[in-house]
GROMACS .gro file of C-alpha atoms in nm:
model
  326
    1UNK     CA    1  12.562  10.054  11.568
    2UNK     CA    2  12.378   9.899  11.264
    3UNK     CA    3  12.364   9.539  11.105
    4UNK     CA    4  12.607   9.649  10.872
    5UNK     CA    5  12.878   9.834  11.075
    6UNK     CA    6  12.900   9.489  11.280
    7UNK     CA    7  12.960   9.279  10.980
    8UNK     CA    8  13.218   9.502  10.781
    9UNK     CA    9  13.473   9.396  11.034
   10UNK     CA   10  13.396   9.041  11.017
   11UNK     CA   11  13.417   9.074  10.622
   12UNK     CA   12  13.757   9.203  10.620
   13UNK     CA   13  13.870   8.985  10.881
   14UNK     CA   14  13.764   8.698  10.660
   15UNK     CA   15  13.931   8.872  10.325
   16UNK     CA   16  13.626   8.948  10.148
   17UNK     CA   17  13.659   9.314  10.125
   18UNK     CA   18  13.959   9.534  10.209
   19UNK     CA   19  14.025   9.782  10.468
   20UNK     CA   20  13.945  10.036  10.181
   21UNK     CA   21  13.654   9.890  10.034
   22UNK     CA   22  13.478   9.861  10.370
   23UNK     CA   23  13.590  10.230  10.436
   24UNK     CA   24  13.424  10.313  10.093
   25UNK     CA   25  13.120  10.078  10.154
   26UNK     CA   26  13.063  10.311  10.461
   27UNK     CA   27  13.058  10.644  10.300
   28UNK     CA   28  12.867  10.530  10.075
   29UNK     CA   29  12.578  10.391  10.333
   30UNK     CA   30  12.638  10.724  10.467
   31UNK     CA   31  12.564  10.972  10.210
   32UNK     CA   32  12.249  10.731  10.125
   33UNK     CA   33  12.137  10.762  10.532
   34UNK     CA   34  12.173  11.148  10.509
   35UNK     CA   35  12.080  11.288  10.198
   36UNK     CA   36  12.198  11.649  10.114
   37UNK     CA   37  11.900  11.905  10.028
   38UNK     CA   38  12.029  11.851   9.680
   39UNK     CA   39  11.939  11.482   9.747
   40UNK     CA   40  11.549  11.575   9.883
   41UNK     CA   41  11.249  11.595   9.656
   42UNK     CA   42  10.922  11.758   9.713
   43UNK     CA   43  10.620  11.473   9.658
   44UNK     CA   44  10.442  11.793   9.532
   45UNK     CA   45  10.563  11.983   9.232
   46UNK     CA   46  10.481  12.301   9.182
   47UNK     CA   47  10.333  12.282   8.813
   48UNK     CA   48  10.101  12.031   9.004
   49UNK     CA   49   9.976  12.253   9.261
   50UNK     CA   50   9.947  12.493   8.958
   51UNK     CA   51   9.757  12.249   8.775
   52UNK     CA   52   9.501  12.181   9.109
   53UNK     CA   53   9.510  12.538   9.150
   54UNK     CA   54   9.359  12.615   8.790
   55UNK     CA   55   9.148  12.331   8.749
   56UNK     CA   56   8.961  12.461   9.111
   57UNK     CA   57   8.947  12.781   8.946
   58UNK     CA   58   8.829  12.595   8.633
   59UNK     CA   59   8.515  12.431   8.824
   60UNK     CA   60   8.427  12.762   9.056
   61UNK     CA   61   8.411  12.921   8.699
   62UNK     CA   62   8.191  12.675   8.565
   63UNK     CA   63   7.989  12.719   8.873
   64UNK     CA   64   7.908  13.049   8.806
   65UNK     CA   65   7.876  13.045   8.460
   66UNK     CA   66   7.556  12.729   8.513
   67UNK     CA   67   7.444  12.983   8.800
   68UNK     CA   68   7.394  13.275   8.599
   69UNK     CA   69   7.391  13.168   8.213
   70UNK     CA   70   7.308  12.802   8.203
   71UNK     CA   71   6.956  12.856   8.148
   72UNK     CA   72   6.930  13.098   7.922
   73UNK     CA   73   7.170  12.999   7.682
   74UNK     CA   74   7.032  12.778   7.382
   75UNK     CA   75   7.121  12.424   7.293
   76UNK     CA   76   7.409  12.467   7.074
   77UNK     CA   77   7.563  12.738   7.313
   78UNK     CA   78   7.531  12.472   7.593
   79UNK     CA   79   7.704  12.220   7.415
   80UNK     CA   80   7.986  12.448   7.251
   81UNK     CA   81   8.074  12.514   7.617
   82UNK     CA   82   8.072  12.177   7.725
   83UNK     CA   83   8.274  12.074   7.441
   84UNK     CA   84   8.583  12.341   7.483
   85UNK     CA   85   8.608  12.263   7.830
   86UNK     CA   86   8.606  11.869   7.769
   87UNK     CA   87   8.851  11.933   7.451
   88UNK     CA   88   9.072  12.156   7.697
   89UNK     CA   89   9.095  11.920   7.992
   90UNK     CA   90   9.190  11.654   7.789
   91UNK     CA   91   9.484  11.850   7.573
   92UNK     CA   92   9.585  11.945   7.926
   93UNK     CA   93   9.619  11.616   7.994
   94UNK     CA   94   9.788  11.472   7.677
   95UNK     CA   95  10.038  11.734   7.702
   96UNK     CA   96  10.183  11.626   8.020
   97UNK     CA   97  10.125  11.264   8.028
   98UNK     CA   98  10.470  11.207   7.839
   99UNK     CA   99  10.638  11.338   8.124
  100UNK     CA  100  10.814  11.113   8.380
  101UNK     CA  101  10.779  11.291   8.668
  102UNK     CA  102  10.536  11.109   8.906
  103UNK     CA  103  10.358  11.471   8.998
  104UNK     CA  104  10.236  11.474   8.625
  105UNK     CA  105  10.120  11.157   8.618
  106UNK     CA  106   9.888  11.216   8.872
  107UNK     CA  107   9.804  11.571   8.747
  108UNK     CA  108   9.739  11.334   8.378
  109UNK     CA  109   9.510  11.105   8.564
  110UNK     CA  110   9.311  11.393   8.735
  111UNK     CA  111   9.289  11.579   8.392
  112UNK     CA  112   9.227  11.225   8.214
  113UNK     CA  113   8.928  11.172   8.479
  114UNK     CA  114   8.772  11.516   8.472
  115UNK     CA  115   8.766  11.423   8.055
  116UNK     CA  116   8.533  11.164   8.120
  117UNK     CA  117   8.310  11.356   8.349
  118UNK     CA  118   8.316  11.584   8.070
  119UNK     CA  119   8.206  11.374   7.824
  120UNK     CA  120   7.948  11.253   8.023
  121UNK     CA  121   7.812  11.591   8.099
  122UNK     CA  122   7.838  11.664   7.727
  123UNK     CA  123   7.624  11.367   7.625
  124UNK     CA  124   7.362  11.465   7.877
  125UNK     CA  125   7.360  11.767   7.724
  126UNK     CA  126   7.289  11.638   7.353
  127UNK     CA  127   7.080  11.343   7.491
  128UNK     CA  128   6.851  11.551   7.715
  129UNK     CA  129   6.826  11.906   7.597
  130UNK     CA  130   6.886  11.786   7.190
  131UNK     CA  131   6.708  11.505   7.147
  132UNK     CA  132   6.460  11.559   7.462
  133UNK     CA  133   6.496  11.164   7.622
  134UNK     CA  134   6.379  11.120   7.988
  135UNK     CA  135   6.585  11.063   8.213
  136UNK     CA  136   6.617  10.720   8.234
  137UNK     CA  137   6.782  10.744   7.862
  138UNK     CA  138   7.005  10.990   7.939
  139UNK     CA  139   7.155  10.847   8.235
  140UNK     CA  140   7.181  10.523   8.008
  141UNK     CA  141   7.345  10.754   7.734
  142UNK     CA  142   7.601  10.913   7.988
  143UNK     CA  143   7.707  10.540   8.120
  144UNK     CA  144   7.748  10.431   7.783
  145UNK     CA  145   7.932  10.708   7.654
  146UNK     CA  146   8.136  10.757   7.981
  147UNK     CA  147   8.256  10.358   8.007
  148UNK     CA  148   8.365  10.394   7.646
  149UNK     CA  149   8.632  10.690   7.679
  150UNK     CA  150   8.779  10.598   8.040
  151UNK     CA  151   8.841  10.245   7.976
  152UNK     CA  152   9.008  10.409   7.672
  153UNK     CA  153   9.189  10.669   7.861
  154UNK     CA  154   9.248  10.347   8.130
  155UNK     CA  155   9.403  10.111   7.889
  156UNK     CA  156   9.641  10.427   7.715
  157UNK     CA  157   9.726  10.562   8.060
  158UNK     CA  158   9.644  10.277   8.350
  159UNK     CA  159   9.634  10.491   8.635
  160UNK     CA  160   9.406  10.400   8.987
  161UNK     CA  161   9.167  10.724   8.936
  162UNK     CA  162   9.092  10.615   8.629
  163UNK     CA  163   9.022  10.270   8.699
  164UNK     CA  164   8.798  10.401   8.949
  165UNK     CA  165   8.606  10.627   8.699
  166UNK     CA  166   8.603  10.302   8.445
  167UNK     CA  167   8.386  10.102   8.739
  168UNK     CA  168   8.194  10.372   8.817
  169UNK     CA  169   8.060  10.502   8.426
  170UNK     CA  170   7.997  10.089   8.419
  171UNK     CA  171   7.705  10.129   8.718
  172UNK     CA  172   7.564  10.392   8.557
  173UNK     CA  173   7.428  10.237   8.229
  174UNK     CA  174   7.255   9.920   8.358
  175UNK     CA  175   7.140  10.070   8.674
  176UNK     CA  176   6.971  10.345   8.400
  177UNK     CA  177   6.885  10.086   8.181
  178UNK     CA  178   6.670   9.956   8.430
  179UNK     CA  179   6.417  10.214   8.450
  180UNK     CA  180   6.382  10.176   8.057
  181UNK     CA  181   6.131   9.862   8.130
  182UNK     CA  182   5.786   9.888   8.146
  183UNK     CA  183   5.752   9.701   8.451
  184UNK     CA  184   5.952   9.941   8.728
  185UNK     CA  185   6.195   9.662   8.915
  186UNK     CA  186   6.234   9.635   9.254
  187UNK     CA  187   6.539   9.726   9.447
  188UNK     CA  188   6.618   9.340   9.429
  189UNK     CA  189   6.737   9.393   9.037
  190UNK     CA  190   6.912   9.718   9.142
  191UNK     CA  191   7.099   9.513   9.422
  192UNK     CA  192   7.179   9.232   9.168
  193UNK     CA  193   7.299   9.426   8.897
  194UNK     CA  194   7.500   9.700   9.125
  195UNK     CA  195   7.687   9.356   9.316
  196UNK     CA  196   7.737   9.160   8.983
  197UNK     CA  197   7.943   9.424   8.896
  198UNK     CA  198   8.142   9.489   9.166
  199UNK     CA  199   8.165   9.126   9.232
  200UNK     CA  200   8.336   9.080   8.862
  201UNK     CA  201   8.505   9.391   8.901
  202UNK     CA  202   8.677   9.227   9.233
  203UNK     CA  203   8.764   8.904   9.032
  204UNK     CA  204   8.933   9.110   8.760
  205UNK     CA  205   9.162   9.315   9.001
  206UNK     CA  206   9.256   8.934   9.195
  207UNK     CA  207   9.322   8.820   8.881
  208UNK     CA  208   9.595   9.062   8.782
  209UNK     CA  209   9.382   9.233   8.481
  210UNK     CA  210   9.345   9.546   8.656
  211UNK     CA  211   9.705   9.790   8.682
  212UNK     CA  212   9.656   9.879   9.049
  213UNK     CA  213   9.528   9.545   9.220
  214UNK     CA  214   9.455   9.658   9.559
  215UNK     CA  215   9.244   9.953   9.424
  216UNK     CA  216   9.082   9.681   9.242
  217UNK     CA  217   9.003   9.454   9.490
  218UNK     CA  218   8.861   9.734   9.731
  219UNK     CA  219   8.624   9.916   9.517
  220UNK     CA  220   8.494   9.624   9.333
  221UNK     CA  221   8.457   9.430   9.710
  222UNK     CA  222   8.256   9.777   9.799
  223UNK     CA  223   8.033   9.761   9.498
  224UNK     CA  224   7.966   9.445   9.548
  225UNK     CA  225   7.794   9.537   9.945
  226UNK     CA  226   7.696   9.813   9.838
  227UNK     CA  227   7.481   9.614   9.600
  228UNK     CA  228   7.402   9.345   9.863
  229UNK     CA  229   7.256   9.635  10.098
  230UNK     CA  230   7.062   9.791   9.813
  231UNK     CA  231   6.907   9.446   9.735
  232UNK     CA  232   6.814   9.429  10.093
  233UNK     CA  233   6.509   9.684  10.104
  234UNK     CA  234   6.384   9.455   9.850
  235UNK     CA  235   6.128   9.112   9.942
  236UNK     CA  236   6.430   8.884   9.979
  237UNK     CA  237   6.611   9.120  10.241
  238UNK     CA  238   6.703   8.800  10.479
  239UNK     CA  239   6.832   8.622  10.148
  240UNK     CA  240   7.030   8.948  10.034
  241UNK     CA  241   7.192   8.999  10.432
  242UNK     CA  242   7.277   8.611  10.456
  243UNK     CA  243   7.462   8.636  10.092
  244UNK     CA  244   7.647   8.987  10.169
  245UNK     CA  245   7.722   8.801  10.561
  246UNK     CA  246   7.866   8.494  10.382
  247UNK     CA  247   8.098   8.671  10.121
  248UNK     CA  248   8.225   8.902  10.422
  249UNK     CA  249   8.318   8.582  10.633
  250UNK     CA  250   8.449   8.411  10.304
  251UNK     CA  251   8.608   8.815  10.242
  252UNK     CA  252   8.767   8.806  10.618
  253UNK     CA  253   8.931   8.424  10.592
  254UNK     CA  254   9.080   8.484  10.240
  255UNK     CA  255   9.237   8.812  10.446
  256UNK     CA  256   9.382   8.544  10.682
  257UNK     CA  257   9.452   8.260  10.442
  258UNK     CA  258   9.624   8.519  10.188
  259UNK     CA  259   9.753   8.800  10.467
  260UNK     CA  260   9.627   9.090  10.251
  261UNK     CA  261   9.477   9.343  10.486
  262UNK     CA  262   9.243   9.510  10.294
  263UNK     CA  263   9.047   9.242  10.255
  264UNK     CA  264   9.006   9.243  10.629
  265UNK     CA  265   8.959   9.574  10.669
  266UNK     CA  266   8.649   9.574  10.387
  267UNK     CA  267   8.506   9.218  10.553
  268UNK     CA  268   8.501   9.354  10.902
  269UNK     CA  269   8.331   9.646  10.800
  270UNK     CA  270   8.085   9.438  10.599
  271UNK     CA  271   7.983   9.167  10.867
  272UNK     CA  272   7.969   9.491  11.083
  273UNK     CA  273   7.691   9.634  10.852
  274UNK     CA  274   7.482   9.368  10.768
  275UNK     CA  275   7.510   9.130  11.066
  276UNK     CA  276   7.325   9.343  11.305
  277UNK     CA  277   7.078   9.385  11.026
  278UNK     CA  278   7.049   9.023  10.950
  279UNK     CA  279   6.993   8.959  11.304
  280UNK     CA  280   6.708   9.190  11.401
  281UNK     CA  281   6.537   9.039  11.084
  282UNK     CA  282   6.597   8.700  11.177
  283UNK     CA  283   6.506   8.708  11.572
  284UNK     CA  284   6.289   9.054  11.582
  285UNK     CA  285   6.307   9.360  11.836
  286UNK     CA  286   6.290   9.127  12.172
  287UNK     CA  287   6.624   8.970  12.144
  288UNK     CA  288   6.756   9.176  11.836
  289UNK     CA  289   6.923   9.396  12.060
  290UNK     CA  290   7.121   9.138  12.294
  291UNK     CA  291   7.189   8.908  11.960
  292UNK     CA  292   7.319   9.225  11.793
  293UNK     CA  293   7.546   9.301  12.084
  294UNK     CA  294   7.685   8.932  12.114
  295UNK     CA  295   7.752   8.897  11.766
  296UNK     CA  296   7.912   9.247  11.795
  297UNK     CA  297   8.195   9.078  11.972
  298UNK     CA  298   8.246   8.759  11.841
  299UNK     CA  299   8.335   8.991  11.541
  300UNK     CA  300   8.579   9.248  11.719
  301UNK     CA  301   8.729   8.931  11.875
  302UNK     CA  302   8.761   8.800  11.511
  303UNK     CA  303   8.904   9.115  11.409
  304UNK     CA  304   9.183   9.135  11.657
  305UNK     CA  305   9.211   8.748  11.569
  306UNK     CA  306   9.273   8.830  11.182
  307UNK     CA  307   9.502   9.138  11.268
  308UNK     CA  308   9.730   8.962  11.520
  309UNK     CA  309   9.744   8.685  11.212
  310UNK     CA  310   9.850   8.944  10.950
  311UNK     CA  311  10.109   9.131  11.170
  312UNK     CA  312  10.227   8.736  11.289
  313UNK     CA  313  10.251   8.645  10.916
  314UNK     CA  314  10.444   8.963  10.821
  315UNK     CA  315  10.715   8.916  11.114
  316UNK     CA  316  10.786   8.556  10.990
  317UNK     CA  317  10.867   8.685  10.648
  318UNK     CA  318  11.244   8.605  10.518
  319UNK     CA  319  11.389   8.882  10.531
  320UNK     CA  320  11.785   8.790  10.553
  321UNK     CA  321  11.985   8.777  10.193
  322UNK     CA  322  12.059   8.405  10.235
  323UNK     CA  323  11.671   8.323  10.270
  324UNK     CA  324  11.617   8.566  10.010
  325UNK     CA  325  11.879   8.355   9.761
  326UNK     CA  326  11.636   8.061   9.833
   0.00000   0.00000   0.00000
């Protein structure tokens, strides 16, 4: 018997509801409880699988075709086929983003996303085989170019794909960039400039300036170790591991303090990277190895701290409708 079948009774005994309301309230809870196969939807529609179907098609084409003719077609044949197949993903994509359906917005954010891989592929092509930069300037080029159209394409159609494809085209131009100096920088820069991003990138999603928050926060969190282990190879590795160590503790007790469990899940993972790392550079190869496995549990112990805390702090919720009038 559920909740409500044992308080329909007590509602008509108190003259709330009739005998015929509550005998219409219960239908009604019924049909809802077993939907008809009229009632069932497929997650998957089938002009989406059409639409994944053809654009796999699309790429083992495209495959072939940089196989077999890449090379020997000239620089204006290169970029008329770059530029068709750009231009056709994204009419593809404009002409179903009006739709409703949630199926075609995904299928728009997948065409939308494969647009800016397009473009950047298209500006490589003008930028390296027109114009004949190194690398360096073309990979600068494609960033530039590619951050451009998909935080366009992001701020017309805010979708999580291509928020993701907005932070990544904004790594690619500095990280470039950085090779454009005459004096080559160290992985230190690379680490700085790789987890200043991701760190701001973080800040914007907790903020509420990014559509999907928790996508947000969890790419921008790992771009931000991701540039505190690239900074590490540099001179100032100890510096780099105690700064990505700190900002995973600081990572795991905002989980905690704000029950969010990604932010648990991407801390753990991050004191599990760098701490053993941090403490074989600290203490050296003759207690590395016992240090590594002490510290090893303190965290798993933390862990299972931080997860009975979030599934404590989720129980406790208010759940009932008075609490919920409060």
């Amino acid at each position: 018997m559920t909740t409500l079948d044992r308080r329909i009774p007590t509602w008509v005994d108190a003259g709330l509801i009739t005998t015929e309301q509550a005998d219409a309230i219960r239908a009604f809870e019924r049909s809802n409880d077993d939907p008809g196969p009229s009632r069932q939807r497929s997650l998957i529609s089938p002009a989406e699988a059409i639409g994944y179907v053809g654009a796999a098609l699309a790429l083992g084409a495209i495959a072939l075709i940089l196989n077999d003719l890449w090379r020997g077609l000239v620089v204006g044949g290169r970029m008329t086929l770059v530029g068709v197949l750009t231009v056709a993903l994204f009419g593809a994509g404009l002409a179903v983003r009006s739709s409703s359906s949630a199926t075609m917005q995904r299928l728009t954010s997948v065409l939308f996303t494969a647009t800016v891989v397009g473009v950047g592929w298209f500006t490589s092509v003008v930028a390296g085989d027109l114009f004949d930069l190194r690398s360096a300037a073309v990979w600068t080029a494609v960033g530039l170019a590619t951050v451009v159209v998909a935080a366009a394409l992001y701020l017309w159609t805010p979708r999580a794909l291509l928020q993701v494809a907005v932070l990544v085209s904004a790594l690619i131009a500095p990280v470039a960039a950085l090779d454009l100096t005459q004096i080559s920088p160290g992985p230190g820069w690379y680490g700085l400039v790789v987890g200043a991003i991701g760190a701001a990138w973080f800040l914007l999603a907790a903020g509420g300036w990014l559509a999907s928050r928790v996508v947000g926060e969890v790419s921008g969190a790992l771009v931000a170790f991701m540039g505190v282990q690239i900074g590490s190879f540099g001179d100032a590795r100890a510096a780099a591991l105690v700064i990505g160590v700190v900002l995973a503790a600081g990572l795991v007790a905002l989980a905690i303090r704000t029950d969010r469990l990604h932010h648990l899940i991407i801390g753990a993972l991050a004191l599990f990277v760098l701490s053993p790392q941090l403490v074989f550079e600290v203490f050296g190869d003759q207690i590395g190895a016992p240090a590594t496995l002490l510290l090893v549990g303190l965290l798993l112990v933390l862990l299972a701290v931080g997860l009975g805390r979030a599934r404590r702090e989720v129980a406790s919720t208010p759940t009932t409708g008075s609490e919920e009038a409060r």
